[in-house]
Short mmCIF file of C-alpha atoms in Angstrom, two decimals:
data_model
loop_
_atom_site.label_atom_id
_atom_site.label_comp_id
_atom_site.label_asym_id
_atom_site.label_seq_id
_atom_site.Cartn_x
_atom_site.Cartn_y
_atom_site.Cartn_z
CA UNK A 1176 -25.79 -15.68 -23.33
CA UNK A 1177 -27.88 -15.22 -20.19
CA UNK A 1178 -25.49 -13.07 -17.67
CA UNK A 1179 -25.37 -12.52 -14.00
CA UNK A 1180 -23.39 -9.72 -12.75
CA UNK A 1181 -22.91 -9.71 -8.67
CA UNK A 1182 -22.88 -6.13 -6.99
CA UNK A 1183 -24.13 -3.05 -6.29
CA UNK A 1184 -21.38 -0.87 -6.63
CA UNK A 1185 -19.93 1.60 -9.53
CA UNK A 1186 -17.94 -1.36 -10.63
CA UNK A 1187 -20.82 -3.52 -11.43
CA UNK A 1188 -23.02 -0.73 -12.65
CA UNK A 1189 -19.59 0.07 -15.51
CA UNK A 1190 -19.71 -3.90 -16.38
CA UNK A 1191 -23.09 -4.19 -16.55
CA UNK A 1192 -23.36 -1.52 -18.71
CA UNK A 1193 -20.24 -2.70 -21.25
CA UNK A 1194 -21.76 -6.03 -21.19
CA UNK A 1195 -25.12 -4.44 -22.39
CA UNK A 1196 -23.73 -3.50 -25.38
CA UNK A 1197 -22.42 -6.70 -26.31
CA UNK A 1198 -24.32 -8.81 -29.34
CA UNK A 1199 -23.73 -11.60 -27.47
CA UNK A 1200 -25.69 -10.61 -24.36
CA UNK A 1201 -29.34 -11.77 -24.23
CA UNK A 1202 -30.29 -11.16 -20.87
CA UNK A 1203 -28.57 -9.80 -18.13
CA UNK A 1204 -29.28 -9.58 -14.13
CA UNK A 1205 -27.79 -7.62 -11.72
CA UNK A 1206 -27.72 -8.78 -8.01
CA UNK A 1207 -28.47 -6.95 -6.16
CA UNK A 1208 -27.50 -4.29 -8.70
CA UNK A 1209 -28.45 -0.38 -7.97
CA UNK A 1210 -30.72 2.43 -9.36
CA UNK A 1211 -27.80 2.78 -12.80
CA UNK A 1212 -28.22 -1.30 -13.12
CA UNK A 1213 -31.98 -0.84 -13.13
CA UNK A 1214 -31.90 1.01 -16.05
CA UNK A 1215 -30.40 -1.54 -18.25
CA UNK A 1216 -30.39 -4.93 -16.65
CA UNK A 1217 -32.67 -6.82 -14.46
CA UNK A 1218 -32.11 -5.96 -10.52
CA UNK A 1219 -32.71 -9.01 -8.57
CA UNK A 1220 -32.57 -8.61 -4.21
CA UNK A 1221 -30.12 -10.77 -3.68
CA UNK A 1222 -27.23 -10.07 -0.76
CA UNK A 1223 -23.53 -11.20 -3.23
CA UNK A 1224 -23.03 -13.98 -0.17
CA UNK A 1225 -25.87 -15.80 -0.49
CA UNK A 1226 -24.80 -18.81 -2.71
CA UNK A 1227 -28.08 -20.20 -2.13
CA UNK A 1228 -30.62 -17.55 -3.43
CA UNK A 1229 -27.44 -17.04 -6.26
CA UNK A 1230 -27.92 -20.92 -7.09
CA UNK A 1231 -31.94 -20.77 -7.53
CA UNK A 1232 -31.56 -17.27 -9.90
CA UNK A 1233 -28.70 -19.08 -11.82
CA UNK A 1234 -31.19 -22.40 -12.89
CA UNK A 1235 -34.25 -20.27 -12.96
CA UNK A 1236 -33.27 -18.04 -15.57
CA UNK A 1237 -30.50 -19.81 -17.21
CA UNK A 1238 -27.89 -18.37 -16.90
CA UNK A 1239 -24.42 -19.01 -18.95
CA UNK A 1240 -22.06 -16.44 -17.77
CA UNK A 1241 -21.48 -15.09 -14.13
CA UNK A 1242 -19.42 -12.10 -13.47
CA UNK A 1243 -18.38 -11.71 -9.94
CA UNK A 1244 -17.74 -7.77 -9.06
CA UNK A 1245 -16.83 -7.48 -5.18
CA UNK A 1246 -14.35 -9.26 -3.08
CA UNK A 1247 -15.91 -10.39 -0.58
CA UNK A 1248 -18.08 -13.45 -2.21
CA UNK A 1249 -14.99 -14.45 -3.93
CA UNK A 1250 -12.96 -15.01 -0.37
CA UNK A 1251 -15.81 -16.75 1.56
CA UNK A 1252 -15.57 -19.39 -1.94
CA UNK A 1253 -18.45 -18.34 -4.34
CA UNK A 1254 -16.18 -20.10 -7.12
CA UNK A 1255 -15.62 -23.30 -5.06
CA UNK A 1256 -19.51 -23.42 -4.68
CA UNK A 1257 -20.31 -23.32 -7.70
CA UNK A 1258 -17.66 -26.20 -9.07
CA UNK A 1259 -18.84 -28.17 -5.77
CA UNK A 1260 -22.24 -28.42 -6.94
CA UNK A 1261 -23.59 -30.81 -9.65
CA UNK A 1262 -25.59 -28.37 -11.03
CA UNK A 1263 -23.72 -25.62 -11.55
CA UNK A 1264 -20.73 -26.82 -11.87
CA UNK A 1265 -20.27 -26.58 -15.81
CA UNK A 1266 -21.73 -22.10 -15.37
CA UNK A 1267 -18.76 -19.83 -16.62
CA UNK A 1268 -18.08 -17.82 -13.87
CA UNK A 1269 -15.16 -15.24 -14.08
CA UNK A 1270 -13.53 -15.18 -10.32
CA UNK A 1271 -10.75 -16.90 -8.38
CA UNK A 1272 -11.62 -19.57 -5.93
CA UNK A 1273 -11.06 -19.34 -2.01
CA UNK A 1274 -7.26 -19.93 -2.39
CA UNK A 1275 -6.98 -17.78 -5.06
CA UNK A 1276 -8.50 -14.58 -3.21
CA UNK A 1277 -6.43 -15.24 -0.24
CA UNK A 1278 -4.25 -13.20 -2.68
CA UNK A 1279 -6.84 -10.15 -1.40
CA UNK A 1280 -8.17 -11.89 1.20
CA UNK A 1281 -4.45 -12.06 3.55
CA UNK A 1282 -2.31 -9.87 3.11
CA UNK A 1283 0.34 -11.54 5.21
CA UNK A 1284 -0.23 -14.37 2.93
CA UNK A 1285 0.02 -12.47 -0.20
CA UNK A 1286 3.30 -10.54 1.39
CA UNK A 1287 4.58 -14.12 1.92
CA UNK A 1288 3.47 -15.07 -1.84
CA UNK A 1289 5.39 -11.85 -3.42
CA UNK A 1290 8.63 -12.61 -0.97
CA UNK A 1291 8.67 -16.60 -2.44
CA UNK A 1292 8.11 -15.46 -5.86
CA UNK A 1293 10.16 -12.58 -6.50
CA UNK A 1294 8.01 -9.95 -6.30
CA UNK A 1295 9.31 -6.87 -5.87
CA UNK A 1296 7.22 -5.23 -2.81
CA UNK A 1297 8.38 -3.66 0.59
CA UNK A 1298 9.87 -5.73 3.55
CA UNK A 1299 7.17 -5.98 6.29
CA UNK A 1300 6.85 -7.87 9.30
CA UNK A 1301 3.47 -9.63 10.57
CA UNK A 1302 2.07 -9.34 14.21
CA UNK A 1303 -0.89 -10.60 16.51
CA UNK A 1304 -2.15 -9.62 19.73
CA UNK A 1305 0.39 -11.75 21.67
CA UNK A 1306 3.14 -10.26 19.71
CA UNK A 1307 1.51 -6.96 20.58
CA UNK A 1308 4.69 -5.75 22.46
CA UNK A 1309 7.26 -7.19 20.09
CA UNK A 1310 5.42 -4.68 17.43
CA UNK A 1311 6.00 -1.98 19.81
CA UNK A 1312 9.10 -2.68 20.08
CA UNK A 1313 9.92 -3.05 16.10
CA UNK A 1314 8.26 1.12 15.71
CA UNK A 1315 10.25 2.10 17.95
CA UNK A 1316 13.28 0.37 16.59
CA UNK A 1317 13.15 1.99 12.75
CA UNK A 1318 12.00 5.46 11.54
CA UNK A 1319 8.76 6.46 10.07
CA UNK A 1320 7.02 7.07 8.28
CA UNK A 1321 5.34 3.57 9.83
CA UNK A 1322 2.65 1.94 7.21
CA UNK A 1323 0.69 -0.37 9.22
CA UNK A 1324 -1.68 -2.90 7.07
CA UNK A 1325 -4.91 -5.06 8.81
CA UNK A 1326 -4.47 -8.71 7.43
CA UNK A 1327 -8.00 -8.93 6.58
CA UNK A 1328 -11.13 -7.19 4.00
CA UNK A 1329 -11.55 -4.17 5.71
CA UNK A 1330 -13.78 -2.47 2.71
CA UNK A 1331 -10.69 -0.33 1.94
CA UNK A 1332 -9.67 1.57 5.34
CA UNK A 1333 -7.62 -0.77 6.94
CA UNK A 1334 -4.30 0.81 6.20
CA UNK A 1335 -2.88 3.35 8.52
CA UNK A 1336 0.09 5.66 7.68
CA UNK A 1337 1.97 7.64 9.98
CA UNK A 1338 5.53 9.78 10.35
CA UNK A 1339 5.16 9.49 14.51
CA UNK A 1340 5.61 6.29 16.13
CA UNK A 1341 3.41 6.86 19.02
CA UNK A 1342 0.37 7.28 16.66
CA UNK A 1343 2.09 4.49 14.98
CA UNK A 1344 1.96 2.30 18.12
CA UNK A 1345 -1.28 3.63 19.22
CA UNK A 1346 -2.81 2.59 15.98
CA UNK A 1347 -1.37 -0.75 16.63
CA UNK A 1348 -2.53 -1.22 20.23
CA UNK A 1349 -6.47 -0.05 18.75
CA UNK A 1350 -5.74 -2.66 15.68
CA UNK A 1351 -4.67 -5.80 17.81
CA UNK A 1352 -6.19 -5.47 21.36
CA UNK A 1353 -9.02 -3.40 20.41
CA UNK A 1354 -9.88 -5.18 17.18
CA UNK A 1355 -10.10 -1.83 15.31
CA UNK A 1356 -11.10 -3.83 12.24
CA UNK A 1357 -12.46 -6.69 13.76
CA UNK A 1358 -11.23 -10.25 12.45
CA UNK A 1359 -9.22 -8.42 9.43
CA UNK A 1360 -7.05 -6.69 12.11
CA UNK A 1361 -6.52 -10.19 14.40
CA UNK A 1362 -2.90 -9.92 12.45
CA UNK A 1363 -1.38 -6.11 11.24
CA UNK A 1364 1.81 -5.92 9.04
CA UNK A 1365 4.04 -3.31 9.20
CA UNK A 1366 5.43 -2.28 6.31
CA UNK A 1367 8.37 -0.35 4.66
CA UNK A 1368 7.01 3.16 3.19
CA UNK A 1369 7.08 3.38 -0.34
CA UNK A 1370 7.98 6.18 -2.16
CA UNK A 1371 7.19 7.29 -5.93
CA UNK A 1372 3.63 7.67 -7.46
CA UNK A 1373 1.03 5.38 -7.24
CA UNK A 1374 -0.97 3.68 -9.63
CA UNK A 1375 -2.79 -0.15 -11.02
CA UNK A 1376 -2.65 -2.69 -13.54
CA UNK A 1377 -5.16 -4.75 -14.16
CA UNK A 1378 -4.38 -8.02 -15.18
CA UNK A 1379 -7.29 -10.50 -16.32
CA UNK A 1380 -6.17 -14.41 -16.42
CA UNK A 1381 -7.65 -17.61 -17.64
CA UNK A 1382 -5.29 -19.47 -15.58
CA UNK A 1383 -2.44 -19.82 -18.13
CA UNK A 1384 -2.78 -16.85 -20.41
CA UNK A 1385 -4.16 -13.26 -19.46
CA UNK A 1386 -4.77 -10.05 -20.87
CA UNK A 1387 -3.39 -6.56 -19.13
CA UNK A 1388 -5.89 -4.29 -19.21
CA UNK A 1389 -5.79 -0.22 -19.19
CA UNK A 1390 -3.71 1.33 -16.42
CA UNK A 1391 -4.96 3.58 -13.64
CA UNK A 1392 -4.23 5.85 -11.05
CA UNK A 1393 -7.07 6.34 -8.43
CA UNK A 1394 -7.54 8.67 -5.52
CA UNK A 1395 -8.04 7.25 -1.87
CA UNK A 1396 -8.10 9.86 0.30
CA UNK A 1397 -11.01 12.40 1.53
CA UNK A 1398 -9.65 15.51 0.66
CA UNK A 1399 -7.93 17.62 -1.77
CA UNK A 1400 -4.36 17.32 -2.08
CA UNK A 1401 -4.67 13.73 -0.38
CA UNK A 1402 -5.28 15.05 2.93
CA UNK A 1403 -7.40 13.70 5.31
CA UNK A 1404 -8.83 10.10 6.00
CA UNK A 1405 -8.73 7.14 3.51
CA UNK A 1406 -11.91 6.05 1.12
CA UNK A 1407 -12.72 3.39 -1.49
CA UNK A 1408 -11.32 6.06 -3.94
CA UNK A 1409 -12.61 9.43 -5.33
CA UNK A 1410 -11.72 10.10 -8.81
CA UNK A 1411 -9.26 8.16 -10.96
CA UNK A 1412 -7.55 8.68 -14.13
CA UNK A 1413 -6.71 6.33 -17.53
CA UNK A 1414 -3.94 6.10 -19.13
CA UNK A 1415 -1.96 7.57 -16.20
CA UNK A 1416 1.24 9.83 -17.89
CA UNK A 1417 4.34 8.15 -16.24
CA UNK A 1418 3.08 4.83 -17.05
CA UNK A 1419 5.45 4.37 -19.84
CA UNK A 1420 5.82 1.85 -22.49
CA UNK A 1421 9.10 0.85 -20.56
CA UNK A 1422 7.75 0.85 -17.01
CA UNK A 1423 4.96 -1.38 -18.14
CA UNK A 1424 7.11 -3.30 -19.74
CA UNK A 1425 9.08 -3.77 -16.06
CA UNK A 1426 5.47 -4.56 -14.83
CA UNK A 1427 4.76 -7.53 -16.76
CA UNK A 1428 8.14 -9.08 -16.52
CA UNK A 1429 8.63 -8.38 -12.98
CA UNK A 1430 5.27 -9.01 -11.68
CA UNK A 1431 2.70 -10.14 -13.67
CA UNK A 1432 4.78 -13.26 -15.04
CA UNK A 1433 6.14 -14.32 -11.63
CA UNK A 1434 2.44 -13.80 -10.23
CA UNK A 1435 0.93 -16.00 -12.69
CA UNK A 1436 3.83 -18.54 -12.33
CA UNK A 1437 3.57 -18.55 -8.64
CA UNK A 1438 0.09 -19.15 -8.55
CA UNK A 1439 0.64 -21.97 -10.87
CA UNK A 1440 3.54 -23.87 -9.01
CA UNK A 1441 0.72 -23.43 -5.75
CA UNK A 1442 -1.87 -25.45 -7.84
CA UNK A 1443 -4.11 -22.28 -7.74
CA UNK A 1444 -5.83 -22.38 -11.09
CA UNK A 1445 -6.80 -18.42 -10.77
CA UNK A 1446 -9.30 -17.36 -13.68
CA UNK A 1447 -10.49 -13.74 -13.23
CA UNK A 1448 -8.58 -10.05 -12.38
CA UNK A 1449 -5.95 -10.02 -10.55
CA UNK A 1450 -5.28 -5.74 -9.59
CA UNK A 1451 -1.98 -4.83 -8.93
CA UNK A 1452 -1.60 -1.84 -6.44
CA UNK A 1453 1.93 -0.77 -7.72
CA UNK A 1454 4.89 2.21 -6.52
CA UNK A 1455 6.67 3.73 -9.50
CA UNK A 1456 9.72 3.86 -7.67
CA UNK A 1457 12.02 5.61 -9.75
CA UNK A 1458 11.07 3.58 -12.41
CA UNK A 1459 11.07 0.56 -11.04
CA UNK A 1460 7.73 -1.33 -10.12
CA UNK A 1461 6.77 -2.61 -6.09
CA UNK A 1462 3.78 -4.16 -5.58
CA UNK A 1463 2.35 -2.38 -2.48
CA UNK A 1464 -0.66 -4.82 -2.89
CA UNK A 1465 -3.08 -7.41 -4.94
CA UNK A 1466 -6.76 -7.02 -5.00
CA UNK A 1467 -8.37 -10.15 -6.48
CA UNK A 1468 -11.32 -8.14 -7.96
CA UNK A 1469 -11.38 -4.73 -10.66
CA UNK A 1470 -11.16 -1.43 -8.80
CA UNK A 1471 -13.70 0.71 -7.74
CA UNK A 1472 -13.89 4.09 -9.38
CA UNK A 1473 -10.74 2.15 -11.60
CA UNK A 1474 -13.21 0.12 -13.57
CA UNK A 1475 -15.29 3.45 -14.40
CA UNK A 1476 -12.16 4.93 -16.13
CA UNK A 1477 -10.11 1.14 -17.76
CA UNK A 1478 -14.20 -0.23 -19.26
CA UNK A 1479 -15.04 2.49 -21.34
CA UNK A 1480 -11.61 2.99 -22.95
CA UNK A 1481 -11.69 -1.05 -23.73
CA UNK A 1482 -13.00 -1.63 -27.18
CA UNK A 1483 -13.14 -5.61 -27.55
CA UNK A 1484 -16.70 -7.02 -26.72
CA UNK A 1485 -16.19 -7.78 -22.85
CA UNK A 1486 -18.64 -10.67 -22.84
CA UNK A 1487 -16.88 -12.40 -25.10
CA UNK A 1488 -13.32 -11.80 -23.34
CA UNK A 1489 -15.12 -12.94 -20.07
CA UNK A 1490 -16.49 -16.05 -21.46
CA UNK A 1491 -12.78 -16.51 -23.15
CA UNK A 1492 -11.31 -16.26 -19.45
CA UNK A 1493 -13.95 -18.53 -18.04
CA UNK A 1494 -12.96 -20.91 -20.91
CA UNK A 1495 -9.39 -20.83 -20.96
CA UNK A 1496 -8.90 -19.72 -24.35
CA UNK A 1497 -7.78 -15.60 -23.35
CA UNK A 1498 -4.82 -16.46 -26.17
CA UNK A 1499 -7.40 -16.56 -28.78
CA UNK A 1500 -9.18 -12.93 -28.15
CA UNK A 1501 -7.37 -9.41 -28.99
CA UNK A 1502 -7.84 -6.55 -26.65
CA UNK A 1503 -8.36 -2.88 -28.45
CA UNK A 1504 -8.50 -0.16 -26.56
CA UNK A 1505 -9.07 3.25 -27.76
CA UNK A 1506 -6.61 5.84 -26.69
CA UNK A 1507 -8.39 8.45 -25.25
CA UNK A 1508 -8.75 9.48 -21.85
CA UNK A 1509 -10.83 8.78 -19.25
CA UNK A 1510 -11.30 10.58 -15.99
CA UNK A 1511 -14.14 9.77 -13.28
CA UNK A 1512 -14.96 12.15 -10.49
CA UNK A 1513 -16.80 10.16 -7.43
CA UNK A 1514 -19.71 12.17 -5.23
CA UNK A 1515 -20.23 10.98 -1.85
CA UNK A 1516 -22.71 11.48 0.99
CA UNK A 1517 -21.88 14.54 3.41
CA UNK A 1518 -19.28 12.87 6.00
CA UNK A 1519 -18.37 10.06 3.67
CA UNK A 1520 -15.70 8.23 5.23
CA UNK A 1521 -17.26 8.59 8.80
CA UNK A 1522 -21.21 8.68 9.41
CA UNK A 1523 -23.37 9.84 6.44
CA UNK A 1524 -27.10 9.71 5.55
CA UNK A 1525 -28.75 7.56 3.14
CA UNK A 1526 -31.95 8.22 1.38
CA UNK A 1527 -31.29 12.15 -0.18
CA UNK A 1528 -33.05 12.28 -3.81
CA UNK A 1529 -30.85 13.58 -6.19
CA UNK A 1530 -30.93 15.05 -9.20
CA UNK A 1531 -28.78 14.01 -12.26
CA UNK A 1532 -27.36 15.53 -15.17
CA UNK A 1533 -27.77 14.54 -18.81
CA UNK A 1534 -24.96 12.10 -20.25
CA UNK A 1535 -23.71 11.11 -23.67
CA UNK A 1536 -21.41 8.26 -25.05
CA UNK A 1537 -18.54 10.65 -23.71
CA UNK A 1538 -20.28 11.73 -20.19
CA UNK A 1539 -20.95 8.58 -18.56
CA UNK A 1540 -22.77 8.04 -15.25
CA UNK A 1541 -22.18 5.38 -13.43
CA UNK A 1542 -24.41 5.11 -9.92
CA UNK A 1543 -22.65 3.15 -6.84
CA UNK A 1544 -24.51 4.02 -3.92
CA UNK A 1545 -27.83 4.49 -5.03
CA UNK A 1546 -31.24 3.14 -5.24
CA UNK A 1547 -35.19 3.85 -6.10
CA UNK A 1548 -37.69 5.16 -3.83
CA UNK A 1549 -40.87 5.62 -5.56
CA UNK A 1550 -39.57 5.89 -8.10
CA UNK A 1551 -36.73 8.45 -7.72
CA UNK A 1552 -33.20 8.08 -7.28
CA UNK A 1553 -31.97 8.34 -3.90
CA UNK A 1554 -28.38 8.49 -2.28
CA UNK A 1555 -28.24 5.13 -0.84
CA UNK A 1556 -23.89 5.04 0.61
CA UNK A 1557 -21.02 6.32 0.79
CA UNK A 1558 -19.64 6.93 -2.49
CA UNK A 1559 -22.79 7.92 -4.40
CA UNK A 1560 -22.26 8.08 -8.22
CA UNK A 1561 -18.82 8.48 -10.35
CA UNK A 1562 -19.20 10.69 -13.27
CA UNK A 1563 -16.43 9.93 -16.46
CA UNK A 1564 -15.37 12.24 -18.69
CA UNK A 1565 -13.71 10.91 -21.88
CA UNK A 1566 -11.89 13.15 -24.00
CA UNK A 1567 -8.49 13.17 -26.38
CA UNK A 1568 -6.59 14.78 -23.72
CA UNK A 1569 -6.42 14.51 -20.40
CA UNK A 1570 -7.49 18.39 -19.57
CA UNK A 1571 -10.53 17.70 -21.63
CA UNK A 1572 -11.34 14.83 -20.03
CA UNK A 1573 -10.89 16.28 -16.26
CA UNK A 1574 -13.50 19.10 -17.51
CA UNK A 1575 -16.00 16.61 -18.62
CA UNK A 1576 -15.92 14.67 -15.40
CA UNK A 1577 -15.71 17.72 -13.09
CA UNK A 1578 -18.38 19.45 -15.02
CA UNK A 1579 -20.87 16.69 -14.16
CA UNK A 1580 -20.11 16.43 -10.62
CA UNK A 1581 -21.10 19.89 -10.07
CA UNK A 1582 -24.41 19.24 -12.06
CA UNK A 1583 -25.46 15.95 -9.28
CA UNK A 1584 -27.57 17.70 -6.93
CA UNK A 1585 -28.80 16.51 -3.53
CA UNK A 1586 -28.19 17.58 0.42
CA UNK A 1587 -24.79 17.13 1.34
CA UNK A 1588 -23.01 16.07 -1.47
CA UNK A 1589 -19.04 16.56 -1.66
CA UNK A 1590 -16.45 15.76 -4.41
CA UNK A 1591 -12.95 15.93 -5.19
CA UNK A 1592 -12.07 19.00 -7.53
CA UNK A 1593 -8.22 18.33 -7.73
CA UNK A 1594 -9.18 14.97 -9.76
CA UNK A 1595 -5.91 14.61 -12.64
CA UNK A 1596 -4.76 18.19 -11.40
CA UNK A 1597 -1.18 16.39 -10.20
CA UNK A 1598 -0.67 14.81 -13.57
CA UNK A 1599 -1.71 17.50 -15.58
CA UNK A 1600 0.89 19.77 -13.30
CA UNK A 1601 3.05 16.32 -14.63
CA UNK A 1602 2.69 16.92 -18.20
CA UNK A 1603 3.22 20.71 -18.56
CA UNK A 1604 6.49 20.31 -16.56
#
């Protein structure tokens, strides 16, 4: 098979290089793809939402299999374009269509899909600028701490959590009548707070049957300890300790089944991942949220671990015939540790080279924001590179990734060094 892969990120770069390895890859194209894609696919300058220049690449070079990576083609309808169109219509292409990724796309309509399906997530109520008041009004009538979600694709930061309800309100005034987040905050949901640990399943569905993937548990925010402001995630971790055979047991009954049932009984015929942002709350799953896309650093930690030839399982998915392919995963560990630009998740500079250590089938680099400039590798975003680590246990494995992060060099570079340091505390208690 020809294969297109669409992104730039860490995600991609992990995909692109599982699919690599696959026997039944012939060619493969990244767009736009980065400085780690270059090395093993074809880069093509495409921007992920233009359908049109996506279209031309597709016929030009043939291709048979499309893998969609970010979110944000799949809820402006890359999936719908390509079954709208005579020529295309008949490309495998793993990704939900418009009404699937409203899943991701809405998160009041997602909230409203859990609530009719019996889902268990946290009671929230939905508000708009005109209702600006009544939200007022509804932090000041319960306690904090006060989680405040923008409807919208906010590229990860559009959740706000607070103990005091004047920062809560605040926050809500700057989300609705300032338009914080621009369209994605035009509606905010304030939500019960959660408690329990944190972590995602990954779920990948032909429509009827599906495959769960490799848990993990990722790290949002800035700073060590999770202090400070959220990101698109610094480090994450798979398999995550308290995911046990029971709990994920709870996760499929509970959620994944009603998901895929719901989606169903809507007459959404949803073919791709479907991440689950869960709560362990004392035992018991709640879905905090549903990304319609893999996770980014998650997919740098669940690919390497899986075993089966992915091409293959993405052509099954694309095909409808998941029931027919066995997933192996090996049971190490993997553990990725992200480096970002100096004042990554505010302002930061692009175009720092950097230098890069050596890896091996069990030091993995996987570039995000990066690209060539004559040709050397520059930073080129936020969240630079993730480094993975994969070892038999999970201290071995946080070594591995930690030990490459300190080898990246370039101006300004910051990383996570706490990484798997709560579940190791976990284990040894």
């Amino acid at each position: 098979m020809n294969i297109l892969v669409i992104g730039s990120g860490g995600r991609e770069h992990t995909l692109t290089w599982k699919l690599a390895q696959s026997k039944q890859c012939s060619k493969l194209f990244v767009a736009p793809g980065n400085a780690g894609t270059d090395e093993i696919a074809l880069n093509v300058d495409i921007s992920v939402t233009d359908f049109e220049a996506i279209k031309k690449l597709v016929l030009d070079e043939k291709i048979d299999l499309v893998v969609v990576g970010p979110e944000a083609p799949l809820v402006v309808g890359i999936v719908d374009f390509f079954k709208a169109d005579a020529e295309l219509k008949n490309i495998n292409i793993v990704g939900p269509d418009a009404a699937g990724a409203k899943l991701e796309g809405s998160k009041d309509f997602s909230k409203d899909f859990m609530m009719k399906y019996g889902v268990p997530t946290a009671f929230s109520k939905t508000f708009t600028k005109d209702s600006l008041e009544e939200g007022k009004a509804y932090i000041d009538a319960n306690e904090g701490p006060y989680v405040l979600k923008a409807d919208g694709l906010a590229a990860g930061k559009g959740v706000i959590i607070t103990e005091n309800a004047d920062e809560a309100k605040q926050s809500l005034h700057e989300m609705l009548a300032e338009a914080k987040f621009g369209d994605a905050s035009s509606k905010v949901l304030i939500e019960q707070f959660l408690t329990g640990i944190e972590l995602s399943v990954f779920v990948l569905t032909d429509g009827k049957n599906y495959v769960i993937l490799p848990e993990a548990k990722d790290y949002k925010r800035i700073g060590e300890g999770d202090t400070g402001l959220n990101t698109g995630g610094m480090g994450a971790v798979s398999p995550v300790p308290f995911a046990t055979e029971d709990f994920l047991s709870k996760v499929e009954e509970k959620v994944v089944k009603p998901t895929l049932h719901g989606l169903q009984k809507e007459g959404i015929h949803y073919v791709g991942f479907i991440f689950i942002g869960l709560m362990n709350q004392g035992g018991e799953p709640q879905v905090i949220e549903y990304n319609v896309r893999m996770g980014d650093p998650e997919t740098q930690v669940v690919f390497p671990r899986i075993q089966t030839d992915v091409a293959k399982l993405f052509k099954a998915a694309a095909e409808g015939t998941l029931n027919k392919i066995k997933l192996k995963v090996t049971p190490k560990t993997a553990v990725t540790s992200v480096v970002v630009a100096g004042g990554y998740p505010a302002t930061y500079k692009k175009g720092d080279k950097m230098d890069l250590p050596e890896g091996d089938k069990d030091k993995l680099i996987f570039h995000a924001g990066t690209a060539l400039q004559d040709g050397k590798v520059v930073t080129n975003g936020g969240r630079v590179m993730a480094l993975t680590g994969m070892a038999k246990t999970l201290n071995a494995a946080v070594k591995k990734s930690q030990s490459m992060a300190r080898k990246v060099k370039y101006k300004g570079k910051y990383y996570r060094k706490d990484i798997g340091q709560d579940l190791l505390a976990l284990i040894q208690k």
